Amino acid sequence: MLTGLSAFFFLSSYIPLIKLDFWWIRIFDYPRFQKLIIHLLLIGGWWLFGDDRTENLIWTSLLGIGSIYLFFQVWPYTFLGKRMIDRVPYDPQKGIHLMIGNVYQYNRKFEKALNLIRQRDPDFIFLVETDQAWADAMEPLHDTYPNRILVPLENTYGLVLYSKLTIVKQSINHLIDEDIPSLELDVRLRSGQIITIYAIHPTPPVPNENPTSTDRDAEILIVGKKSKANPKPSLVIGDLNDVAWSYTTSLFLKVSETADPRRGRGFYNTFHAKIPLFRWPLDHVFLSRHFGLSSLKVLPGIGSDHFPIELKATLTANDTTDTEEATPEEEVEARAKIIKGHENQKADQD
């Protein structure tokens, strides 16, 4: 049994290096920290229960190598890593206070969500998996949040957005799948500065929804290219159904030239809210280089399988943000993923 477990988890560390979109490959992107802990436990198991010295040495060496590899994969998202965004004082005039969350469509603890929103009192709220029942239940927010975009759907891809700040321009897009909306809007801060917010919830690579990550990857990268081409300060927010350390998210950061506030701070896990051993960061806020970070928090649960996440960011004239640039080869790869996503959808429609 120890040999079988060791072989499986050792191989699982390197499966994500296979650049194929099948769900049974991409699913190994998610539990990277858990795999690190299991590697260390298995090393202990070999020392305690292994009865063949040569076999012990082979497996402890292999698992040790795997542990080192996994550690370097996750350490940028610990306090040991380099921060991409410096912390700055929050300025309500030049900043935005936002809250995002996947409510889980079949969750009916509406009052719990409303109470948390009232307690945190953000400028901007983006909720996904919102059906008509959720849109109706959030109506008490309408007096406080006069600017709204409501796209309730029964397919777990509904969106609702509430803003105290003025929405100057808005569009509801279907970037890859006509059944999956996303939002692009220009918002005026209290200082008068216009910023752009891209709010998305792409499909996950799981067998009951999508057997590959192609559509998800394409949508994320399309938004990344939009953000980079936009001269205005911008944020990309939402449940991306991808972890912070995956290759796709890393490629997105380079293509968009945005920054991840988690880097150098922590995992800020938002999923799974009800299974503590299986948690990873699926809900994200990425910032263009115009912003400094004022605060980042994972909020208490609202009955969903996701925790909401809250961020305060402030525009700054100083160079407080470190971004990465894509190489020409990575730009080509991103374009290829986007083309493949469009081709997949065309094939599905035909």
PDB file of C-alpha atoms in Angstrom, residues 61-270:
ATOM      1  CA  SER A  61      14.737  10.174  -2.204  1.00  0.00           C
ATOM      2  CA  LEU A  62      12.011  10.343  -4.874  1.00  0.00           C
ATOM      3  CA  LEU A  63       9.467  11.787  -2.458  1.00  0.00           C
ATOM      4  CA  GLY A  64      12.078  14.238  -1.174  1.00  0.00           C
ATOM      5  CA  ILE A  65      12.657  15.485  -4.724  1.00  0.00           C
ATOM      6  CA  GLY A  66       8.896  15.756  -5.209  1.00  0.00           C
ATOM      7  CA  SER A  67       8.554  17.688  -1.957  1.00  0.00           C
ATOM      8  CA  ILE A  68      11.208  20.187  -2.998  1.00  0.00           C
ATOM      9  CA  TYR A  69       9.529  20.641  -6.387  1.00  0.00           C
ATOM     10  CA  LEU A  70       6.093  21.168  -4.808  1.00  0.00           C
ATOM     11  CA  PHE A  71       7.506  23.561  -2.212  1.00  0.00           C
ATOM     12  CA  PHE A  72       8.936  25.800  -4.917  1.00  0.00           C
ATOM     13  CA  GLN A  73       5.571  25.688  -6.690  1.00  0.00           C
ATOM     14  CA  VAL A  74       3.651  27.028  -3.695  1.00  0.00           C
ATOM     15  CA  TRP A  75       6.192  29.211  -1.888  1.00  0.00           C
ATOM     16  CA  PRO A  76       5.435  32.366  -3.951  1.00  0.00           C
ATOM     17  CA  TYR A  77       1.977  32.245  -2.315  1.00  0.00           C
ATOM     18  CA  THR A  78       3.370  32.219   1.216  1.00  0.00           C
ATOM     19  CA  PHE A  79       4.942  34.994   3.281  1.00  0.00           C
ATOM     20  CA  LEU A  80       8.300  33.721   1.980  1.00  0.00           C
ATOM     21  CA  GLY A  81       7.543  34.801  -1.581  1.00  0.00           C
ATOM     22  CA  LYS A  82       8.115  38.163  -3.199  1.00  0.00           C
ATOM     23  CA  ARG A  83       5.111  40.466  -3.163  1.00  0.00           C
ATOM     24  CA  MET A  84       3.856  41.637  -6.531  1.00  0.00           C
ATOM     25  CA  ILE A  85       1.886  44.520  -4.999  1.00  0.00           C
ATOM     26  CA  ASP A  86       2.985  46.766  -2.154  1.00  0.00           C
ATOM     27  CA  ARG A  87       0.595  47.663   0.633  1.00  0.00           C
ATOM     28  CA  VAL A  88      -0.659  51.266   0.589  1.00  0.00           C
ATOM     29  CA  PRO A  89      -3.079  53.160   2.858  1.00  0.00           C
ATOM     30  CA  TYR A  90      -6.670  52.993   1.674  1.00  0.00           C
ATOM     31  CA  ASP A  91      -7.988  56.203   0.155  1.00  0.00           C
ATOM     32  CA  PRO A  92     -11.794  56.073  -0.375  1.00  0.00           C
ATOM     33  CA  GLN A  93     -11.518  58.816  -2.997  1.00  0.00           C
ATOM     34  CA  LYS A  94      -8.945  57.039  -5.158  1.00  0.00           C
ATOM     35  CA  GLY A  95      -9.733  53.481  -4.178  1.00  0.00           C
ATOM     36  CA  ILE A  96     -12.308  50.747  -4.497  1.00  0.00           C
ATOM     37  CA  HIS A  97     -13.614  48.390  -1.834  1.00  0.00           C
ATOM     38  CA  LEU A  98     -15.048  45.278  -3.431  1.00  0.00           C
ATOM     39  CA  MET A  99     -16.448  41.913  -2.427  1.00  0.00           C
ATOM     40  CA  ILE A 100     -16.850  38.896  -4.688  1.00  0.00           C
ATOM     41  CA  GLY A 101     -18.353  35.506  -4.029  1.00  0.00           C
ATOM     42  CA  ASN A 102     -19.739  32.359  -5.546  1.00  0.00           C
ATOM     43  CA  VAL A 103     -23.022  31.922  -3.653  1.00  0.00           C
ATOM     44  CA  TYR A 104     -23.683  28.337  -4.897  1.00  0.00           C
ATOM     45  CA  GLN A 105     -26.945  28.502  -6.802  1.00  0.00           C
ATOM     46  CA  TYR A 106     -28.797  25.942  -4.640  1.00  0.00           C
ATOM     47  CA  ASN A 107     -27.786  27.623  -1.380  1.00  0.00           C
ATOM     48  CA  ARG A 108     -30.778  29.403   0.094  1.00  0.00           C
ATOM     49  CA  LYS A 109     -29.136  31.188   3.032  1.00  0.00           C
ATOM     50  CA  PHE A 110     -29.924  34.575   1.496  1.00  0.00           C
ATOM     51  CA  GLU A 111     -30.054  36.427   4.797  1.00  0.00           C
ATOM     52  CA  LYS A 112     -26.564  35.247   5.699  1.00  0.00           C
ATOM     53  CA  ALA A 113     -25.209  36.822   2.499  1.00  0.00           C
ATOM     54  CA  LEU A 114     -27.169  40.040   3.057  1.00  0.00           C
ATOM     55  CA  ASN A 115     -25.939  40.352   6.644  1.00  0.00           C
ATOM     56  CA  LEU A 116     -22.314  39.919   5.576  1.00  0.00           C
ATOM     57  CA  ILE A 117     -22.684  42.521   2.823  1.00  0.00           C
ATOM     58  CA  ARG A 118     -24.250  44.995   5.252  1.00  0.00           C
ATOM     59  CA  GLN A 119     -21.488  44.336   7.777  1.00  0.00           C
ATOM     60  CA  ARG A 120     -18.627  44.786   5.286  1.00  0.00           C
ATOM     61  CA  ASP A 121     -20.359  47.623   3.375  1.00  0.00           C
ATOM     62  CA  PRO A 122     -18.265  47.394   0.167  1.00  0.00           C
ATOM     63  CA  ASP A 123     -18.525  49.842  -2.745  1.00  0.00           C
ATOM     64  CA  PHE A 124     -18.868  47.029  -5.222  1.00  0.00           C
ATOM     65  CA  ILE A 125     -20.312  43.498  -5.044  1.00  0.00           C
ATOM     66  CA  PHE A 126     -19.991  40.737  -7.645  1.00  0.00           C
ATOM     67  CA  LEU A 127     -21.825  37.461  -7.040  1.00  0.00           C
ATOM     68  CA  VAL A 128     -21.888  34.416  -9.314  1.00  0.00           C
ATOM     69  CA  GLU A 129     -24.109  31.317  -9.554  1.00  0.00           C
ATOM     70  CA  THR A 130     -27.055  33.630  -8.958  1.00  0.00           C
ATOM     71  CA  ASP A 131     -30.451  32.441 -10.194  1.00  0.00           C
ATOM     72  CA  GLN A 132     -33.675  34.461 -10.087  1.00  0.00           C
ATOM     73  CA  ALA A 133     -34.260  33.507  -6.452  1.00  0.00           C
ATOM     74  CA  TRP A 134     -30.897  35.044  -5.522  1.00  0.00           C
ATOM     75  CA  ALA A 135     -31.582  38.179  -7.572  1.00  0.00           C
ATOM     76  CA  ASP A 136     -34.944  38.579  -5.825  1.00  0.00           C
ATOM     77  CA  ALA A 137     -33.434  37.963  -2.385  1.00  0.00           C
ATOM     78  CA  MET A 138     -30.809  40.674  -2.941  1.00  0.00           C
ATOM     79  CA  GLU A 139     -33.426  43.352  -3.648  1.00  0.00           C
ATOM     80  CA  PRO A 140     -32.921  44.930  -0.183  1.00  0.00           C
ATOM     81  CA  LEU A 141     -29.533  46.094  -1.508  1.00  0.00           C
ATOM     82  CA  HIS A 142     -31.100  48.221  -4.221  1.00  0.00           C
ATOM     83  CA  ASP A 143     -31.488  51.345  -2.072  1.00  0.00           C
ATOM     84  CA  THR A 144     -27.820  51.282  -1.032  1.00  0.00           C
ATOM     85  CA  TYR A 145     -26.493  50.172  -4.419  1.00  0.00           C
ATOM     86  CA  PRO A 146     -28.292  52.226  -7.079  1.00  0.00           C
ATOM     87  CA  ASN A 147     -26.116  50.927  -9.931  1.00  0.00           C
ATOM     88  CA  ARG A 148     -26.748  47.299 -10.808  1.00  0.00           C
ATOM     89  CA  ILE A 149     -26.269  44.685 -13.514  1.00  0.00           C
ATOM     90  CA  LEU A 150     -28.475  41.644 -13.047  1.00  0.00           C
ATOM     91  CA  VAL A 151     -28.073  38.547 -15.208  1.00  0.00           C
ATOM     92  CA  PRO A 152     -29.808  35.790 -13.211  1.00  0.00           C
ATOM     93  CA  LEU A 153     -29.653  32.366 -14.861  1.00  0.00           C
ATOM     94  CA  GLU A 154     -30.708  28.861 -13.876  1.00  0.00           C
ATOM     95  CA  ASN A 155     -27.587  27.162 -15.323  1.00  0.00           C
ATOM     96  CA  THR A 156     -25.213  28.067 -12.417  1.00  0.00           C
ATOM     97  CA  TYR A 157     -23.652  30.869 -14.501  1.00  0.00           C
ATOM     98  CA  GLY A 158     -25.880  33.744 -13.442  1.00  0.00           C
ATOM     99  CA  LEU A 159     -24.233  37.030 -12.408  1.00  0.00           C
ATOM    100  CA  VAL A 160     -25.344  39.964 -10.295  1.00  0.00           C
ATOM    101  CA  LEU A 161     -23.357  43.114  -9.661  1.00  0.00           C
ATOM    102  CA  TYR A 162     -24.106  46.003  -7.303  1.00  0.00           C
ATOM    103  CA  SER A 163     -22.199  49.280  -7.141  1.00  0.00           C
ATOM    104  CA  LYS A 164     -22.324  52.464  -5.112  1.00  0.00           C
ATOM    105  CA  LEU A 165     -19.960  53.942  -7.673  1.00  0.00           C
ATOM    106  CA  THR A 166     -21.251  55.236 -10.988  1.00  0.00           C
ATOM    107  CA  ILE A 167     -21.096  52.785 -13.871  1.00  0.00           C
ATOM    108  CA  VAL A 168     -20.108  54.874 -16.885  1.00  0.00           C
ATOM    109  CA  LYS A 169     -20.228  52.093 -19.461  1.00  0.00           C
ATOM    110  CA  GLN A 170     -21.217  48.455 -19.331  1.00  0.00           C
ATOM    111  CA  SER A 171     -21.477  45.405 -21.557  1.00  0.00           C
ATOM    112  CA  ILE A 172     -22.616  41.836 -21.034  1.00  0.00           C
ATOM    113  CA  ASN A 173     -20.359  39.591 -23.094  1.00  0.00           C
ATOM    114  CA  HIS A 174     -20.347  35.933 -24.089  1.00  0.00           C
ATOM    115  CA  LEU A 175     -16.673  35.538 -24.840  1.00  0.00           C
ATOM    116  CA  ILE A 176     -16.628  31.804 -25.561  1.00  0.00           C
ATOM    117  CA  ASP A 177     -19.909  30.100 -24.680  1.00  0.00           C
ATOM    118  CA  GLU A 178     -23.229  31.796 -25.457  1.00  0.00           C
ATOM    119  CA  ASP A 179     -24.642  30.358 -22.211  1.00  0.00           C
ATOM    120  CA  ILE A 180     -21.897  31.832 -20.009  1.00  0.00           C
ATOM    121  CA  PRO A 181     -21.940  35.631 -19.569  1.00  0.00           C
ATOM    122  CA  SER A 182     -19.192  37.923 -18.354  1.00  0.00           C
ATOM    123  CA  LEU A 183     -19.166  41.643 -17.633  1.00  0.00           C
ATOM    124  CA  GLU A 184     -16.996  44.547 -18.739  1.00  0.00           C
ATOM    125  CA  LEU A 185     -17.687  47.926 -17.222  1.00  0.00           C
ATOM    126  CA  ASP A 186     -16.130  51.314 -16.671  1.00  0.00           C
ATOM    127  CA  VAL A 187     -16.609  52.691 -13.168  1.00  0.00           C
ATOM    128  CA  ARG A 188     -16.017  56.227 -11.929  1.00  0.00           C
ATOM    129  CA  LEU A 189     -14.209  56.423  -8.598  1.00  0.00           C
ATOM    130  CA  ARG A 190     -15.085  59.189  -6.149  1.00  0.00           C
ATOM    131  CA  SER A 191     -12.032  61.123  -7.367  1.00  0.00           C
ATOM    132  CA  GLY A 192     -13.463  61.106 -10.907  1.00  0.00           C
ATOM    133  CA  GLN A 193     -10.920  58.601 -12.259  1.00  0.00           C
ATOM    134  CA  ILE A 194     -12.401  55.955 -14.569  1.00  0.00           C
ATOM    135  CA  ILE A 195     -11.325  52.343 -14.086  1.00  0.00           C
ATOM    136  CA  THR A 196     -12.353  49.165 -15.918  1.00  0.00           C
ATOM    137  CA  ILE A 197     -13.571  46.004 -14.223  1.00  0.00           C
ATOM    138  CA  TYR A 198     -13.747  42.631 -15.982  1.00  0.00           C
ATOM    139  CA  ALA A 199     -15.992  40.224 -14.058  1.00  0.00           C
ATOM    140  CA  ILE A 200     -15.951  36.598 -15.178  1.00  0.00           C
ATOM    141  CA  HIS A 201     -16.962  33.054 -14.196  1.00  0.00           C
ATOM    142  CA  PRO A 202     -15.699  30.571 -16.798  1.00  0.00           C
ATOM    143  CA  THR A 203     -16.662  26.903 -16.856  1.00  0.00           C
ATOM    144  CA  PRO A 204     -14.534  24.478 -14.780  1.00  0.00           C
ATOM    145  CA  PRO A 205     -12.770  21.421 -16.237  1.00  0.00           C
ATOM    146  CA  VAL A 206     -14.888  18.724 -14.593  1.00  0.00           C
ATOM    147  CA  PRO A 207     -16.559  15.785 -16.352  1.00  0.00           C
ATOM    148  CA  ASN A 208     -20.167  16.777 -15.567  1.00  0.00           C
ATOM    149  CA  GLU A 209     -19.676  20.292 -17.013  1.00  0.00           C
ATOM    150  CA  ASN A 210     -16.740  20.408 -19.408  1.00  0.00           C
ATOM    151  CA  PRO A 211     -14.329  17.526 -20.124  1.00  0.00           C
ATOM    152  CA  THR A 212     -11.473  19.941 -20.902  1.00  0.00           C
ATOM    153  CA  SER A 213     -10.127  23.260 -19.646  1.00  0.00           C
ATOM    154  CA  THR A 214     -10.088  24.694 -23.195  1.00  0.00           C
ATOM    155  CA  ASP A 215     -13.075  27.020 -22.763  1.00  0.00           C
ATOM    156  CA  ARG A 216     -11.967  28.209 -19.338  1.00  0.00           C
ATOM    157  CA  ASP A 217      -8.414  28.904 -20.471  1.00  0.00           C
ATOM    158  CA  ALA A 218      -9.574  30.746 -23.595  1.00  0.00           C
ATOM    159  CA  GLU A 219     -11.965  33.018 -21.664  1.00  0.00           C
ATOM    160  CA  ILE A 220      -9.368  33.864 -19.023  1.00  0.00           C
ATOM    161  CA  LEU A 221      -6.766  34.720 -21.665  1.00  0.00           C
ATOM    162  CA  ILE A 222      -9.193  36.790 -23.776  1.00  0.00           C
ATOM    163  CA  VAL A 223      -9.869  38.934 -20.720  1.00  0.00           C
ATOM    164  CA  GLY A 224      -6.129  39.116 -20.043  1.00  0.00           C
ATOM    165  CA  LYS A 225      -5.496  40.521 -23.494  1.00  0.00           C
ATOM    166  CA  LYS A 226      -8.340  43.014 -23.080  1.00  0.00           C
ATOM    167  CA  SER A 227      -6.907  44.220 -19.780  1.00  0.00           C
ATOM    168  CA  LYS A 228      -3.415  44.687 -21.215  1.00  0.00           C
ATOM    169  CA  ALA A 229      -4.730  46.647 -24.221  1.00  0.00           C
ATOM    170  CA  ASN A 230      -6.792  48.912 -21.977  1.00  0.00           C
ATOM    171  CA  PRO A 231      -4.942  52.147 -21.041  1.00  0.00           C
ATOM    172  CA  LYS A 232      -7.201  52.666 -18.014  1.00  0.00           C
ATOM    173  CA  PRO A 233      -6.491  51.104 -14.616  1.00  0.00           C
ATOM    174  CA  SER A 234      -8.243  47.736 -14.519  1.00  0.00           C
ATOM    175  CA  LEU A 235      -9.207  44.796 -12.334  1.00  0.00           C
ATOM    176  CA  VAL A 236     -10.084  41.240 -13.304  1.00  0.00           C
ATOM    177  CA  ILE A 237     -12.369  39.627 -10.738  1.00  0.00           C
ATOM    178  CA  GLY A 238     -14.405  36.482 -10.259  1.00  0.00           C
ATOM    179  CA  ASP A 239     -14.451  32.754  -9.720  1.00  0.00           C
ATOM    180  CA  LEU A 240     -11.977  31.684 -12.400  1.00  0.00           C
ATOM    181  CA  ASN A 241     -12.312  27.972 -11.596  1.00  0.00           C
ATOM    182  CA  ASP A 242      -8.520  27.875 -11.601  1.00  0.00           C
ATOM    183  CA  VAL A 243      -5.930  28.048  -8.847  1.00  0.00           C
ATOM    184  CA  ALA A 244      -3.448  30.882  -8.443  1.00  0.00           C
ATOM    185  CA  TRP A 245      -0.422  28.666  -9.181  1.00  0.00           C
ATOM    186  CA  SER A 246      -1.636  26.903 -12.337  1.00  0.00           C
ATOM    187  CA  TYR A 247       0.137  27.353 -15.653  1.00  0.00           C
ATOM    188  CA  THR A 248      -2.942  29.027 -17.160  1.00  0.00           C
ATOM    189  CA  THR A 249      -3.155  31.608 -14.381  1.00  0.00           C
ATOM    190  CA  SER A 250       0.583  32.252 -14.632  1.00  0.00           C
ATOM    191  CA  LEU A 251       0.189  32.738 -18.381  1.00  0.00           C
ATOM    192  CA  PHE A 252      -2.769  35.051 -17.762  1.00  0.00           C
ATOM    193  CA  LEU A 253      -0.678  37.224 -15.418  1.00  0.00           C
ATOM    194  CA  LYS A 254       1.963  37.636 -18.119  1.00  0.00           C
ATOM    195  CA  VAL A 255      -0.485  38.200 -20.974  1.00  0.00           C
ATOM    196  CA  SER A 256      -2.512  40.743 -18.977  1.00  0.00           C
ATOM    197  CA  GLU A 257       0.449  42.287 -17.139  1.00  0.00           C
ATOM    198  CA  THR A 258      -1.672  42.349 -14.002  1.00  0.00           C
ATOM    199  CA  ALA A 259      -0.563  41.411 -10.496  1.00  0.00           C
ATOM    200  CA  ASP A 260      -1.812  38.847  -8.001  1.00  0.00           C
ATOM    201  CA  PRO A 261      -2.221  40.274  -4.473  1.00  0.00           C
ATOM    202  CA  ARG A 262      -1.808  36.760  -3.022  1.00  0.00           C
ATOM    203  CA  ARG A 263       1.857  36.614  -4.016  1.00  0.00           C
ATOM    204  CA  GLY A 264       4.030  36.956  -0.925  1.00  0.00           C
ATOM    205  CA  ARG A 265       1.007  37.022   1.390  1.00  0.00           C
ATOM    206  CA  GLY A 266      -0.759  33.670   1.515  1.00  0.00           C
ATOM    207  CA  PHE A 267      -3.101  31.259  -0.233  1.00  0.00           C
ATOM    208  CA  TYR A 268      -6.345  33.020   0.782  1.00  0.00           C
ATOM    209  CA  ASN A 269      -8.241  29.822  -0.022  1.00  0.00           C
ATOM    210  CA  THR A 270     -11.877  30.323  -1.013  1.00  0.00           C
TER     211      THR A 270
END
